[in-house]
CSV table of C-alpha atoms and ligand atoms in Angstrom, one decimal:
chain,number,residue,atom,x,y,z
A,9,MET,CA,68.1,-278.8,22.0
A,10,ARG,CA,66.0,-275.7,21.9
A,11,ILE,CA,67.8,-272.3,22.2
A,12,LEU,CA,66.4,-268.8,22.7
A,13,ALA,CA,69.0,-266.3,21.6
A,14,VAL,CA,69.0,-262.5,22.4
A,15,GLU,CA,71.1,-259.8,20.9
A,16,THR,CA,71.2,-256.2,22.2
A,17,SER,CA,74.8,-255.1,21.9
A,18,CYS,CA,74.1,-251.9,20.1
A,19,ASP,CA,71.0,-250.5,18.3
A,20,ASP,CA,69.4,-253.7,17.1
A,21,SER,CA,67.1,-255.7,19.4
A,22,ALA,CA,66.9,-259.2,18.1
A,23,VAL,CA,65.5,-262.6,19.2
A,24,ALA,CA,65.9,-266.0,17.5
A,25,LEU,CA,64.7,-269.5,18.4
A,26,LEU,CA,66.8,-272.4,17.2
A,27,GLU,CA,66.2,-276.1,17.4
A,28,GLU,CA,68.9,-278.7,16.4
A,29,GLY,CA,70.6,-276.1,14.2
A,30,ARG,CA,67.5,-274.9,12.5
A,31,THR,CA,66.1,-271.4,12.9
A,32,VAL,CA,62.5,-271.7,13.9
A,33,ALA,CA,61.6,-268.1,14.4
A,34,GLU,CA,63.5,-264.7,14.4
A,35,PHE,CA,62.5,-261.1,14.9
A,36,ILE,CA,64.7,-258.0,14.7
A,37,HIS,CA,64.0,-254.4,15.5
A,38,THR,CA,66.5,-251.8,14.2
A,39,GLN,CA,66.2,-248.6,16.2
A,40,GLN,CA,65.5,-245.5,14.1
A,41,ILE,CA,65.7,-243.0,16.9
A,42,HIS,CA,69.5,-242.4,16.4
A,43,SER,CA,69.4,-241.1,12.9
A,44,ILE,CA,68.6,-237.5,13.9
A,45,HIS,CA,71.6,-237.6,16.3
A,46,GLY,CA,74.0,-238.8,13.6
A,47,GLY,CA,75.1,-241.7,15.8
A,48,VAL,CA,74.0,-244.1,18.4
A,49,VAL,CA,73.0,-242.4,21.7
A,50,PRO,CA,73.7,-245.2,24.3
A,51,GLU,CA,70.9,-244.2,26.8
A,52,LEU,CA,68.3,-244.0,24.1
A,53,ALA,CA,69.4,-247.4,22.8
A,54,SER,CA,69.1,-249.1,26.2
A,55,ARG,CA,65.7,-247.6,26.9
A,56,ASN,CA,64.5,-248.8,23.5
A,57,HIS,CA,65.7,-252.3,24.0
A,58,MET,CA,63.8,-252.3,27.3
A,59,GLU,CA,60.5,-251.4,25.5
A,60,VAL,CA,60.9,-253.6,22.5
A,61,LEU,CA,62.5,-256.9,23.6
A,62,PRO,CA,59.6,-258.5,25.5
A,63,GLY,CA,57.3,-258.1,22.4
A,64,LEU,CA,59.9,-259.6,20.1
A,65,VAL,CA,60.2,-262.7,22.4
A,66,ARG,CA,56.5,-263.1,22.6
A,67,LYS,CA,56.1,-263.0,18.8
A,68,ALA,CA,58.9,-265.5,18.3
A,69,LEU,CA,57.4,-267.9,20.8
A,70,GLU,CA,54.0,-267.6,19.1
A,71,VAL,CA,55.5,-268.4,15.7
A,72,ALA,CA,57.4,-271.4,17.0
A,73,ARG,CA,54.5,-272.5,19.2
A,74,TRP,CA,56.8,-272.8,22.2
A,75,LYS,CA,56.4,-271.8,25.8
A,76,LEU,CA,59.3,-270.4,27.7
A,77,ARG,CA,59.5,-273.6,29.7
A,78,ASP,CA,60.2,-275.5,26.4
A,79,VAL,CA,63.6,-273.7,26.0
A,80,ASP,CA,66.7,-275.6,27.1
A,81,VAL,CA,69.3,-272.9,26.7
A,82,PHE,CA,69.0,-269.1,27.0
A,83,ALA,CA,71.8,-267.3,25.3
A,84,ALA,CA,72.4,-263.5,25.2
A,85,THR,CA,75.3,-261.3,24.0
A,86,ALA,CA,77.5,-260.3,27.0
A,87,GLY,CA,80.0,-258.1,25.1
A,88,PRO,CA,81.7,-256.4,23.6
A,89,GLY,CA,79.2,-253.6,23.1
A,90,LEU,CA,77.4,-250.8,24.7
A,91,VAL,CA,77.1,-251.8,28.4
A,92,GLY,CA,73.7,-250.3,29.0
A,93,SER,CA,72.3,-252.0,25.9
A,94,LEU,CA,73.9,-255.3,26.8
A,95,LEU,CA,72.5,-255.2,30.3
A,96,VAL,CA,68.9,-255.1,29.1
A,97,GLY,CA,69.3,-258.3,26.9
A,98,LEU,CA,71.4,-260.0,29.5
A,99,SER,CA,69.1,-259.3,32.4
A,100,TRP,CA,66.0,-260.3,30.5
A,101,THR,CA,67.6,-263.5,29.3
A,102,LYS,CA,69.0,-264.4,32.8
A,103,ALA,CA,65.6,-263.8,34.4
A,104,ALA,CA,63.9,-266.0,31.8
A,105,ALA,CA,66.5,-268.8,32.3
A,106,TRP,CA,66.1,-268.6,36.1
A,107,GLY,CA,62.3,-268.5,36.0
A,108,SER,CA,62.0,-271.4,33.7
A,109,GLY,CA,64.9,-273.5,34.9
A,110,GLY,CA,66.9,-273.4,31.7
A,111,ARG,CA,70.6,-273.0,31.2
A,112,PHE,CA,72.1,-269.5,30.6
A,113,LEU,CA,75.0,-268.6,28.3
A,114,GLY,CA,76.6,-265.1,28.0
A,115,ILE,CA,78.0,-265.0,24.4
A,116,ASN,CA,80.9,-263.1,23.0
A,117,HIS,CA,79.6,-260.9,20.2
A,118,LEU,CA,82.8,-261.2,18.0
A,119,ALA,CA,82.6,-265.0,18.2
A,120,ALA,CA,78.9,-264.7,17.3
A,121,HIS,CA,79.6,-262.8,14.1
A,122,ILE,CA,82.1,-265.5,13.1
A,123,HIS,CA,79.6,-268.3,14.0
A,124,THR,CA,77.1,-266.9,11.5
A,125,HIS,CA,78.9,-269.5,9.3
A,126,TYR,CA,78.5,-272.3,11.8
A,127,THR,CA,76.4,-275.2,10.6
A,128,GLY,CA,78.1,-278.0,12.5
A,129,PRO,CA,81.6,-278.9,13.7
A,130,ASP,CA,82.8,-279.9,10.2
A,131,SER,CA,81.1,-277.1,8.3
A,132,VAL,CA,84.4,-275.3,7.6
A,133,GLU,CA,87.7,-276.7,6.3
A,134,PHE,CA,90.5,-275.4,8.5
A,135,PRO,CA,92.9,-273.6,8.7
A,136,ALA,CA,90.9,-270.6,8.0
A,137,THR,CA,91.5,-266.8,7.9
A,138,VAL,CA,88.8,-264.5,9.2
A,139,LEU,CA,88.0,-260.9,8.4
A,140,LEU,CA,85.7,-259.3,10.9
A,141,VAL,CA,84.5,-255.9,9.8
A,142,SER,CA,81.7,-254.0,11.7
A,143,GLY,CA,80.9,-250.7,13.3
A,144,GLY,CA,83.0,-251.5,16.3
A,145,HIS,CA,85.8,-253.8,15.0
A,146,THR,CA,88.2,-254.4,12.1
A,147,ILE,CA,90.1,-257.6,12.9
A,148,LEU,CA,92.0,-260.4,11.2
A,149,PHE,CA,91.9,-263.8,13.0
A,150,SER,CA,93.4,-267.1,12.2
A,151,MET,CA,91.2,-270.2,13.0
A,152,THR,CA,92.3,-273.8,13.3
A,153,GLY,CA,89.0,-274.9,14.8
A,154,TRP,CA,85.7,-273.4,15.8
A,155,ASP,CA,87.0,-273.0,19.3
A,156,ARG,CA,90.6,-272.1,18.3
A,157,ILE,CA,90.6,-268.5,17.1
A,158,ARG,CA,93.7,-266.3,17.3
A,159,LEU,CA,94.1,-262.6,16.7
A,160,LEU,CA,96.4,-261.5,13.8
A,161,GLY,CA,95.8,-257.8,13.8
A,162,SER,CA,93.2,-255.1,14.3
A,163,THR,CA,92.7,-251.4,13.7
A,164,ARG,CA,94.8,-248.8,15.5
A,165,ASP,CA,92.0,-246.2,15.5
A,166,ASP,CA,88.6,-246.2,13.8
A,167,ALA,CA,86.8,-249.5,12.9
A,168,VAL,CA,86.0,-249.7,9.2
A,169,GLY,CA,82.2,-249.4,9.7
A,170,GLU,CA,82.8,-246.4,11.9
A,171,ALA,CA,84.9,-244.9,9.1
A,172,PHE,CA,82.1,-245.4,6.7
A,173,ASP,CA,79.6,-243.9,9.1
A,174,LYS,CA,81.8,-240.9,10.0
A,175,THR,CA,82.6,-240.2,6.3
A,176,ALA,CA,78.9,-240.3,5.4
A,177,LYS,CA,78.2,-237.9,8.3
A,178,ILE,CA,80.8,-235.4,7.0
A,179,ALA,CA,78.9,-235.3,3.7
A,180,GLY,CA,75.5,-235.1,5.6
A,181,LEU,CA,74.3,-238.4,4.2
A,182,GLY,CA,72.5,-239.6,7.4
A,183,TYR,CA,73.1,-242.4,9.9
A,184,PRO,CA,74.1,-245.3,9.6
A,185,GLY,CA,76.0,-244.2,6.6
A,186,GLY,CA,77.7,-247.4,5.4
A,187,ALA,CA,74.9,-248.6,3.2
A,188,ILE,CA,74.2,-245.1,1.9
A,189,LEU,CA,77.8,-244.4,1.0
A,190,ASP,CA,78.0,-247.9,-0.7
A,191,GLU,CA,75.1,-247.0,-2.9
A,192,MET,CA,76.5,-243.6,-3.8
A,193,ALA,CA,79.9,-245.1,-4.5
A,194,SER,CA,78.3,-247.3,-7.2
A,195,ARG,CA,77.4,-244.1,-9.1
A,196,GLY,CA,80.9,-242.5,-8.9
A,197,ASP,CA,84.3,-243.1,-10.5
A,198,PRO,CA,87.0,-244.1,-8.0
A,199,HIS,CA,89.7,-243.0,-10.5
A,200,ASN,CA,88.7,-239.3,-10.5
A,201,ILE,CA,89.9,-238.7,-6.9
A,202,ALA,CA,93.1,-240.1,-5.4
A,203,LEU,CA,93.0,-240.8,-1.6
A,204,PRO,CA,96.0,-241.8,0.6
A,205,SER,CA,96.1,-245.5,1.4
A,206,PRO,CA,96.8,-245.9,5.1
A,207,LEU,CA,99.2,-248.8,6.3
A,208,PRO,CA,99.0,-250.3,2.8
A,209,ASP,CA,101.6,-253.1,3.2
A,210,PRO,CA,99.6,-256.3,2.8
A,211,SER,CA,102.0,-258.1,5.2
A,212,ASN,CA,101.0,-255.7,8.1
A,213,PRO,CA,97.8,-257.1,9.6
A,214,GLU,CA,97.0,-253.8,11.3
A,215,PHE,CA,94.7,-251.2,9.9
A,216,SER,CA,94.2,-247.4,10.3
A,217,PHE,CA,91.2,-245.5,8.9
A,218,SER,CA,91.0,-242.2,10.8
A,219,GLY,CA,93.4,-240.4,8.4
A,220,LEU,CA,91.4,-241.5,5.4
A,221,LYS,CA,88.3,-239.9,6.9
A,222,THR,CA,90.1,-236.6,7.4
A,223,ALA,CA,91.4,-236.7,3.8
A,224,VAL,CA,87.7,-237.1,2.6
A,225,ARG,CA,86.6,-234.2,4.8
A,226,LEU,CA,89.2,-231.8,3.4
A,227,LEU,CA,88.3,-232.8,-0.2
A,228,TRP,CA,84.6,-232.5,0.5
A,229,GLU,CA,85.1,-229.0,2.0
A,230,ARG,CA,87.0,-228.1,-1.3
A,231,GLY,CA,83.9,-229.1,-3.3
A,232,ALA,CA,84.8,-232.6,-4.6
A,233,ASP,CA,82.1,-234.6,-6.3
A,234,ILE,CA,80.3,-236.7,-3.6
A,235,TYR,CA,79.8,-239.7,-5.8
A,236,ASP,CA,83.5,-239.8,-6.9
A,237,LEU,CA,84.6,-239.2,-3.3
A,238,ALA,CA,82.4,-242.1,-2.1
A,239,ALA,CA,83.7,-244.3,-4.9
A,240,SER,CA,87.3,-243.5,-4.1
A,241,PHE,CA,86.8,-244.0,-0.3
A,242,ARG,CA,85.1,-247.3,-0.8
A,243,SER,CA,87.6,-248.6,-3.3
A,244,THR,CA,90.6,-247.5,-1.1
A,245,VAL,CA,89.1,-249.2,2.0
A,246,VAL,CA,88.1,-252.4,0.2
A,247,GLU,CA,91.5,-252.9,-1.5
A,248,ILE,CA,93.2,-252.6,1.9
A,249,LEU,CA,90.9,-255.2,3.5
A,250,VAL,CA,91.1,-257.6,0.6
A,251,SER,CA,94.9,-257.4,0.2
A,252,LYS,CA,95.6,-257.9,3.9
A,253,LEU,CA,93.1,-260.8,4.3
A,254,LEU,CA,94.5,-262.6,1.2
A,255,TYR,CA,98.1,-262.1,2.3
A,256,GLN,CA,97.4,-263.8,5.7
A,257,ALA,CA,95.4,-266.5,4.0
A,258,ARG,CA,98.3,-267.4,1.8
A,259,GLU,CA,100.9,-267.1,4.6
A,260,LEU,CA,98.9,-269.4,6.8
A,261,GLY,CA,98.1,-271.9,4.1
A,262,SER,CA,94.4,-271.3,4.7
A,263,LYS,CA,91.8,-273.5,3.0
A,264,THR,CA,88.9,-271.2,3.8
A,265,VAL,CA,88.3,-267.5,4.2
A,266,LEU,CA,85.5,-266.3,6.4
A,267,ALA,CA,84.1,-262.8,6.3
A,268,ALA,CA,81.7,-261.5,8.9
A,269,GLY,CA,80.2,-258.3,10.4
A,270,GLY,CA,78.1,-255.5,9.1
A,271,VAL,CA,80.6,-254.2,6.5
A,272,THR,CA,80.4,-257.5,4.6
A,273,ALA,CA,77.1,-256.2,3.3
A,274,ASN,CA,79.3,-253.8,1.2
A,275,SER,CA,78.8,-254.6,-2.5
A,276,LEU,CA,82.3,-253.9,-3.6
A,277,LEU,CA,83.9,-255.9,-0.7
A,278,ARG,CA,81.6,-258.8,-1.6
A,279,SER,CA,82.5,-258.7,-5.4
A,280,ARG,CA,86.2,-258.2,-4.8
A,281,LEU,CA,86.5,-261.0,-2.3
A,282,THR,CA,84.5,-263.3,-4.6
A,283,GLU,CA,86.7,-262.5,-7.6
A,284,GLU,CA,90.0,-262.8,-5.7
A,285,CYS,CA,89.2,-266.0,-3.9
A,286,SER,CA,87.8,-267.8,-6.9
A,287,GLY,CA,91.0,-266.7,-8.8
A,288,ILE,CA,93.2,-268.6,-6.4
A,289,GLY,CA,90.8,-271.5,-5.6
A,290,LEU,CA,90.2,-270.4,-2.0
A,291,LYS,CA,86.8,-271.2,-0.5
A,292,LEU,CA,85.0,-268.0,0.6
A,293,LEU,CA,82.2,-267.8,3.1
A,294,LEU,CA,80.3,-264.5,3.0
A,295,PRO,CA,77.2,-264.1,5.2
A,296,GLN,CA,73.8,-263.4,3.5
A,297,LYS,CA,73.4,-259.6,3.7
A,298,ARG,CA,70.7,-259.9,6.4
A,299,TYR,CA,73.0,-261.9,8.6
A,300,ALA,CA,76.0,-259.6,8.0
A,301,THR,CA,74.7,-257.0,10.5
A,302,ASP,CA,73.8,-257.7,14.1
A,303,ASN,CA,71.2,-260.4,14.6
A,304,ALA,CA,70.3,-263.1,17.2
A,305,VAL,CA,70.6,-266.2,14.9
A,306,MET,CA,74.4,-265.8,15.1
A,307,VAL,CA,74.2,-265.7,18.9
A,308,GLY,CA,72.2,-268.9,18.9
A,309,LYS,CA,74.7,-270.6,16.5
A,310,ALA,CA,77.6,-269.6,18.8
A,311,ALA,CA,75.7,-271.1,21.7
A,312,GLU,CA,75.2,-274.3,19.7
A,313,ALA,CA,79.0,-274.4,19.0
A,314,VAL,CA,79.9,-273.8,22.6
A,315,LEU,CA,77.7,-276.7,23.7
A,316,GLN,CA,79.0,-278.9,20.9
A,317,PHE,CA,82.6,-278.6,22.1
A,318,ASN,CA,81.7,-278.4,25.8
A,319,PRO,CA,78.4,-280.0,26.6
A,320,ASP,CA,78.5,-278.9,30.3
A,321,ALA,CA,79.2,-275.2,29.5
A,322,SER,CA,77.1,-272.6,31.3
A,323,SER,CA,77.5,-269.0,32.5
A,324,SER,CA,76.5,-268.0,35.9
A,325,LEU,CA,73.6,-265.6,36.6
A,326,GLY,CA,76.3,-263.2,37.8
A,327,CYS,CA,77.8,-262.9,34.3
A,328,ASN,CA,78.4,-259.2,33.6
A,329,ALA,CA,78.2,-257.1,30.5
A,330,PHE,CA,81.6,-256.2,28.9
A,331,ALA,CA,82.3,-253.1,26.9
A,332,ARG,CA,85.5,-254.9,25.7
A,333,TRP,CA,86.4,-258.5,25.6
A,334,SER,CA,90.0,-259.5,25.2
A,335,ASP,CA,90.2,-260.5,21.6
A,336,SER,CA,93.9,-261.5,21.5
A,337,VAL,CA,92.7,-265.1,21.7
A,338,LEU,CA,89.0,-265.9,21.4
A,339,LYS,CA,89.4,-268.7,23.9
A,340,THR,CA,86.2,-267.8,25.7
A,341,LEU,CA,83.3,-267.9,23.3
A,342,CYS,CA,81.0,-267.6,26.2
A,343,CYS,CA,81.2,-266.0,29.7
A,344,ASN,CA,82.7,-268.6,32.0
A,345,ARG,CA,82.0,-266.9,35.2
B,94,KG4,O1,78.0,-255.8,12.6
B,94,KG4,P1,77.2,-254.5,12.8
B,94,KG4,O2,75.7,-254.6,12.5
B,94,KG4,O3,77.3,-253.9,14.2
B,94,KG4,C1,78.5,-253.9,14.9
B,94,KG4,O4,78.8,-254.9,15.6
B,94,KG4,O5,79.2,-252.9,14.9
B,94,KG4,O6,77.8,-253.5,11.7
B,94,KG4,C2,77.3,-252.2,11.5
B,94,KG4,C3,78.2,-251.4,10.6
B,94,KG4,C4,77.8,-250.0,10.5
B,94,KG4,O7,79.0,-249.2,10.7
B,94,KG4,C5,77.3,-249.8,9.1
B,94,KG4,O8,77.5,-248.6,8.5
B,94,KG4,C6,78.1,-250.9,8.4
B,94,KG4,O9,78.1,-252.0,9.3
B,94,KG4,N1,77.5,-251.3,7.1
B,94,KG4,C7,78.1,-251.0,5.9
B,94,KG4,C8,77.2,-251.5,4.9
B,94,KG4,N2,76.1,-252.0,5.5
B,94,KG4,C9,76.3,-251.8,6.9
B,94,KG4,N3,79.3,-250.5,5.6
B,94,KG4,C10,79.6,-250.4,4.3
B,94,KG4,N4,78.8,-250.8,3.3
B,94,KG4,C11,77.6,-251.4,3.5
B,94,KG4,N5,76.8,-251.7,2.5
B,95,ZN,ZN1,78.1,-256.7,15.5
């Protein structure tokens, strides 16, 4: 089976070609136009996807030596995300499916992040606990199968990536700030500045990060050292994520822990999870850094999983773009309308 996967949910335009579980070609274009605005400007993002996407598809097809008519399944992210951005990738992919007679699937972006770890139906030992941390989401899920994903808790306000980005913006560090703040934190001492730990009880699967960001702003305005501040912020956030994830993993008798989303590129989160999981003999799956942030390979893998469990699955060409997608139960990995 040959899959062409497209991702345009935010500010990355990405295309991947997969064949029988193998990535044959992939191209990604990360938009730089937003950095001067300190955040993603939705209309600029949509327009940029419009310009860039056809060229990425053309290059991927050239590398793979495929024609559009060789593709069996056309998969695109349908949500959650920026609706204008999603519509560009969705419309392009639907048109390609329609024109070449292939099947179309509108994929759930959250499921796609989790499926970055999918390499076949038996690739993970269940039950598993999932930490999904990105610019738009901070969620704990329990998983008893690739198509059985249940919400445990999420953030009450800012997503953790958003908190990293906003904190970096307060200190004028540029956008997106997560990776910059991570790098600065490695040069500071987290013990020099005490920050409040929001909703610290490990047994509470909910998160809150907006108060932490405000605490950083007040300290920054009073002249605190930026490296120590970054270190303290990163360490406070990471300890909350790690303690809540491991509490749930223990409670649910999980055999595996899956981490996914852009914030899993964070160096302290990676080392702390590795340390804690190996300490208690829990299998940990961390994405390679390049597959932590948005990409199209994960969309292709989610499409593979959808078809593995339901060979007749398809989305209609009327499938819409969704700003939100009910994540209480990830029953619908793909758009079933
Ligand atoms: O998964 P992703 O590419 O997009 C969404 O679906 O939101 O995640 C992007 C987020 C941004 O907020 C970015 O600042 C954050 O991931 N991020 C990081 C790091 N690298 C990317 N946050 C903390 N430390 C990093 N090294
Ligand atoms: Zn994402």
